[in-house]
Amino acid sequence: MSRRNQTFVCQNCGGASARWQGKCDACGEWNTLVEEDDGTGRPAGPGRPPRKGRRFALEAMAGEAREAPRLASGMAELDRVTGGGFVRGSVILLGGDPGIGKSTLLIQAAAALSRSGHRAVYISGEEAVAQVRMRAERLGLGQAKVELAAETSVEDIVATLSEGATPRLVVIDSIQTMWTDAVEAAPGTVTQVRGSAQMLIRYAKRSGAAVILVGHVTKDGQIAGPRVVEHMVDAVLSFEGEGSHQFRVLRAVKNRFGPTDEIGVFEMTGLGLREVANPSELFLSERDLGSPGTAVFAGIEGTRPVLVEIQALVAPTTLGTPRRAVVGWENSRLSMVLAVLQAHCGINLGGHDVYLNVAGGLRIMEPAADLAAAAALVSSLANAPLPADAVYFGEVSLSGAVRPVAQAAARLKEAQKLGFARAVLPEAARAEAADPGLALHPVGALVGMVSEIAARGEKTGGNGHRREPEDG
Ligand code: TYD
Ligand code: MG
């Protein structure tokens, strides 16, 4: 009886199944189940003698709690997202589409650390050492004291790193290329990715080195997504951006040692990633002043105010089901705003295609963007440009009321700093703005703002896009 524990593991979600199936029960993907060893190497079934547990001491909750020792990378935008630097012995997973700039970011971070005298090791499983060197030279980091290797065996990597001084930072690029002898599965499979990650995490905890694992996010089931690793690591960072834009946003999806709502903003240049300390200026740099359908949203990302343009296009359609397309915002949020516009403001967009876009490739999560989105939509429909010096923020409730949002003062301050002269904001937020330095236009109900914008469209002779008064 030496039958091994064979299971079929979905290469998309990591779900396990006892027999092969065409479709994964867990995630619904087709042809993703692959036979894998469970990695224990033990025979299946009962009859395995139970191990006697070792006793350990339990500790009281009351006790000294020390701040996790951190090591700042020196890249302010990166440190902002990690919560102040890499924590000793912690493991970070950096995910992102291929080609977004993960390797570039990490070679820059490793170089910054080595510049301040810390040992940093960069292990590439995808590129040869010469390629990594070439990239570093292009970035002007040819002389950095980063130690390089092109290796994929986790055992060899751990053995090498365990010698000499413990590195402060180890970059593994990428986890999908790593493999360990402990698991009998092909590199790139979920089992291998999980096994390799486990071993590297154990190394980090034991040695105190901070380890960053790079993980590609692919939509097809070929390469195991790093989803399974997300639960094992201390922090998950996601590097995002639109292919056509130079902006890259680093976001913490999970962080055991810091906040998850901060973003770091970078710009991809010919000389690598440049930190963007003032994202508002960047996001507003290509503004199309005076055209209908654009509104500037005064948002907050973590602790930092970010001003960004929201663009809407509302056009009559001949389709039975009109199109609703959103980039950078939630689809459900747009549907909600459209429903409120219809129910409480008499604006029926059932015969119109609606496109909404957040400029610069930023992704907005805040409900505070409702008011700016509504303003942009109505502005496009009425063909009435909004004032170029106005910012908008406020949450729209299902009853059509405009509700207050957090940090109104910080939003107004940023708007003033960037030369805006007025703000359209929730009625209830007015009290928070003690000395705003810009004209306030408080809105109690959405319909008030909508009729004001529509009236402006009539005055400027807004054309055929305007809604005919069809409601009773
Ligand atoms: P890379 O870091 O290799 O991406 P990833 O590791 O996430 O797959 O970045 C690759 C892209 O970045 C590539 O399309 C070229 C671009 N790039 C620049 O624009 N400037 C640079 O200085 C570098 C190094 C890369
Ligand atoms: Mg890479």
PDB file of N, CA, C and O in Angstrom, residues 91 193-199 201 205 213 226-236 254 256:
ATOM      1  N   VAL A  91       6.814  38.983   4.825  1.00  0.00           N
ATOM      2  CA  VAL A  91       6.800  38.586   3.421  1.00  0.00           C
ATOM      3  C   VAL A  91       5.716  39.371   2.692  1.00  0.00           C
ATOM      4  O   VAL A  91       4.578  39.440   3.139  1.00  0.00           O
ATOM      5  N   VAL A 193       3.882  26.520  -6.364  1.00  0.00           N
ATOM      6  CA  VAL A 193       3.888  27.919  -5.928  1.00  0.00           C
ATOM      7  C   VAL A 193       3.673  27.983  -4.424  1.00  0.00           C
ATOM      8  O   VAL A 193       4.376  28.681  -3.696  1.00  0.00           O
ATOM      9  N   ARG A 194       2.728  27.165  -3.956  1.00  0.00           N
ATOM     10  CA  ARG A 194       2.420  27.160  -2.532  1.00  0.00           C
ATOM     11  C   ARG A 194       3.601  26.614  -1.729  1.00  0.00           C
ATOM     12  O   ARG A 194       4.004  27.189  -0.717  1.00  0.00           O
ATOM     13  N   GLY A 195       4.171  25.509  -2.212  1.00  0.00           N
ATOM     14  CA  GLY A 195       5.302  24.890  -1.521  1.00  0.00           C
ATOM     15  C   GLY A 195       6.501  25.815  -1.451  1.00  0.00           C
ATOM     16  O   GLY A 195       7.133  25.968  -0.396  1.00  0.00           O
ATOM     17  N   SER A 196       6.812  26.470  -2.583  1.00  0.00           N
ATOM     18  CA  SER A 196       7.964  27.368  -2.626  1.00  0.00           C
ATOM     19  C   SER A 196       7.734  28.566  -1.729  1.00  0.00           C
ATOM     20  O   SER A 196       8.641  29.000  -1.000  1.00  0.00           O
ATOM     21  N   ALA A 197       6.523  29.101  -1.771  1.00  0.00           N
ATOM     22  CA  ALA A 197       6.219  30.277  -0.953  1.00  0.00           C
ATOM     23  C   ALA A 197       6.349  29.926   0.526  1.00  0.00           C
ATOM     24  O   ALA A 197       6.917  30.685   1.305  1.00  0.00           O
ATOM     25  N   GLN A 198       5.849  28.732   0.886  1.00  0.00           N
ATOM     26  CA  GLN A 198       5.922  28.293   2.272  1.00  0.00           C
ATOM     27  C   GLN A 198       7.365  28.276   2.763  1.00  0.00           C
ATOM     28  O   GLN A 198       7.686  28.762   3.834  1.00  0.00           O
ATOM     29  N   MET A 199       8.240  27.739   1.915  1.00  0.00           N
ATOM     30  CA  MET A 199       9.635  27.607   2.302  1.00  0.00           C
ATOM     31  C   MET A 199      10.292  28.983   2.436  1.00  0.00           C
ATOM     32  O   MET A 199      11.065  29.225   3.359  1.00  0.00           O
ATOM     33  N   ILE A 201       8.737  31.776   3.109  1.00  0.00           N
ATOM     34  CA  ILE A 201       8.154  32.448   4.272  1.00  0.00           C
ATOM     35  C   ILE A 201       8.842  31.965   5.542  1.00  0.00           C
ATOM     36  O   ILE A 201       9.191  32.749   6.417  1.00  0.00           O
ATOM     37  N   LYS A 205      10.851  34.311   8.309  1.00  0.00           N
ATOM     38  CA  LYS A 205      10.544  34.351   9.744  1.00  0.00           C
ATOM     39  C   LYS A 205      11.781  33.955  10.561  1.00  0.00           C
ATOM     40  O   LYS A 205      12.027  34.502  11.624  1.00  0.00           O
ATOM     41  N   LEU A 213       7.899  38.670  -2.771  1.00  0.00           N
ATOM     42  CA  LEU A 213       7.620  37.716  -3.827  1.00  0.00           C
ATOM     43  C   LEU A 213       6.873  38.436  -4.938  1.00  0.00           C
ATOM     44  O   LEU A 213       5.886  39.114  -4.684  1.00  0.00           O
ATOM     45  N   PRO A 226      -1.271  33.834  -8.140  1.00  0.00           N
ATOM     46  CA  PRO A 226      -0.718  33.856  -6.782  1.00  0.00           C
ATOM     47  C   PRO A 226      -1.790  33.968  -5.710  1.00  0.00           C
ATOM     48  O   PRO A 226      -1.492  34.202  -4.574  1.00  0.00           O
ATOM     49  N   ARG A 227      -3.036  33.770  -6.108  1.00  0.00           N
ATOM     50  CA  ARG A 227      -4.148  33.827  -5.156  1.00  0.00           C
ATOM     51  C   ARG A 227      -3.882  32.975  -3.918  1.00  0.00           C
ATOM     52  O   ARG A 227      -4.143  33.394  -2.804  1.00  0.00           O
ATOM     53  N   VAL A 228      -3.389  31.762  -4.147  1.00  0.00           N
ATOM     54  CA  VAL A 228      -3.193  30.863  -3.018  1.00  0.00           C
ATOM     55  C   VAL A 228      -2.158  31.406  -2.053  1.00  0.00           C
ATOM     56  O   VAL A 228      -2.171  31.080  -0.874  1.00  0.00           O
ATOM     57  N   VAL A 229      -1.253  32.235  -2.556  1.00  0.00           N
ATOM     58  CA  VAL A 229      -0.180  32.758  -1.708  1.00  0.00           C
ATOM     59  C   VAL A 229      -0.677  33.924  -0.861  1.00  0.00           C
ATOM     60  O   VAL A 229      -0.140  34.192   0.202  1.00  0.00           O
ATOM     61  N   GLU A 230      -1.741  34.583  -1.335  1.00  0.00           N
ATOM     62  CA  GLU A 230      -2.227  35.786  -0.652  1.00  0.00           C
ATOM     63  C   GLU A 230      -2.504  35.543   0.828  1.00  0.00           C
ATOM     64  O   GLU A 230      -2.252  36.403   1.665  1.00  0.00           O
ATOM     65  N   HIS A 231      -3.034  34.369   1.141  1.00  0.00           N
ATOM     66  CA  HIS A 231      -3.379  34.089   2.541  1.00  0.00           C
ATOM     67  C   HIS A 231      -2.154  33.801   3.384  1.00  0.00           C
ATOM     68  O   HIS A 231      -2.198  33.896   4.598  1.00  0.00           O
ATOM     69  N   MET A 232      -1.059  33.443   2.726  1.00  0.00           N
ATOM     70  CA  MET A 232       0.117  33.026   3.482  1.00  0.00           C
ATOM     71  C   MET A 232       1.028  34.183   3.838  1.00  0.00           C
ATOM     72  O   MET A 232       1.797  34.105   4.789  1.00  0.00           O
ATOM     73  N   VAL A 233       0.983  35.262   3.077  1.00  0.00           N
ATOM     74  CA  VAL A 233       1.953  36.344   3.259  1.00  0.00           C
ATOM     75  C   VAL A 233       1.407  37.420   4.200  1.00  0.00           C
ATOM     76  O   VAL A 233       0.223  37.427   4.541  1.00  0.00           O
ATOM     77  N   ASP A 234       2.284  38.339   4.608  1.00  0.00           N
ATOM     78  CA  ASP A 234       1.881  39.394   5.542  1.00  0.00           C
ATOM     79  C   ASP A 234       1.215  40.557   4.831  1.00  0.00           C
ATOM     80  O   ASP A 234       0.380  41.244   5.406  1.00  0.00           O
ATOM     81  N   ALA A 235       1.636  40.807   3.612  1.00  0.00           N
ATOM     82  CA  ALA A 235       1.067  41.945   2.894  1.00  0.00           C
ATOM     83  C   ALA A 235       0.958  41.604   1.411  1.00  0.00           C
ATOM     84  O   ALA A 235       1.787  40.883   0.863  1.00  0.00           O
ATOM     85  N   VAL A 236      -0.091  42.089   0.800  1.00  0.00           N
ATOM     86  CA  VAL A 236      -0.272  41.923  -0.639  1.00  0.00           C
ATOM     87  C   VAL A 236      -0.357  43.313  -1.254  1.00  0.00           C
ATOM     88  O   VAL A 236      -1.230  44.107  -0.916  1.00  0.00           O
ATOM     89  N   LYS A 254      -3.753  43.959   1.194  1.00  0.00           N
ATOM     90  CA  LYS A 254      -3.774  43.372   2.535  1.00  0.00           C
ATOM     91  C   LYS A 254      -2.484  43.801   3.198  1.00  0.00           C
ATOM     92  O   LYS A 254      -1.450  43.885   2.536  1.00  0.00           O
ATOM     93  N   ARG A 256      -0.685  43.291   7.141  1.00  0.00           N
ATOM     94  CA  ARG A 256      -0.764  42.971   8.567  1.00  0.00           C
ATOM     95  C   ARG A 256      -0.096  44.036   9.417  1.00  0.00           C
ATOM     96  O   ARG A 256      -0.332  44.122  10.598  1.00  0.00           O
TER      97      ARG A 256
END
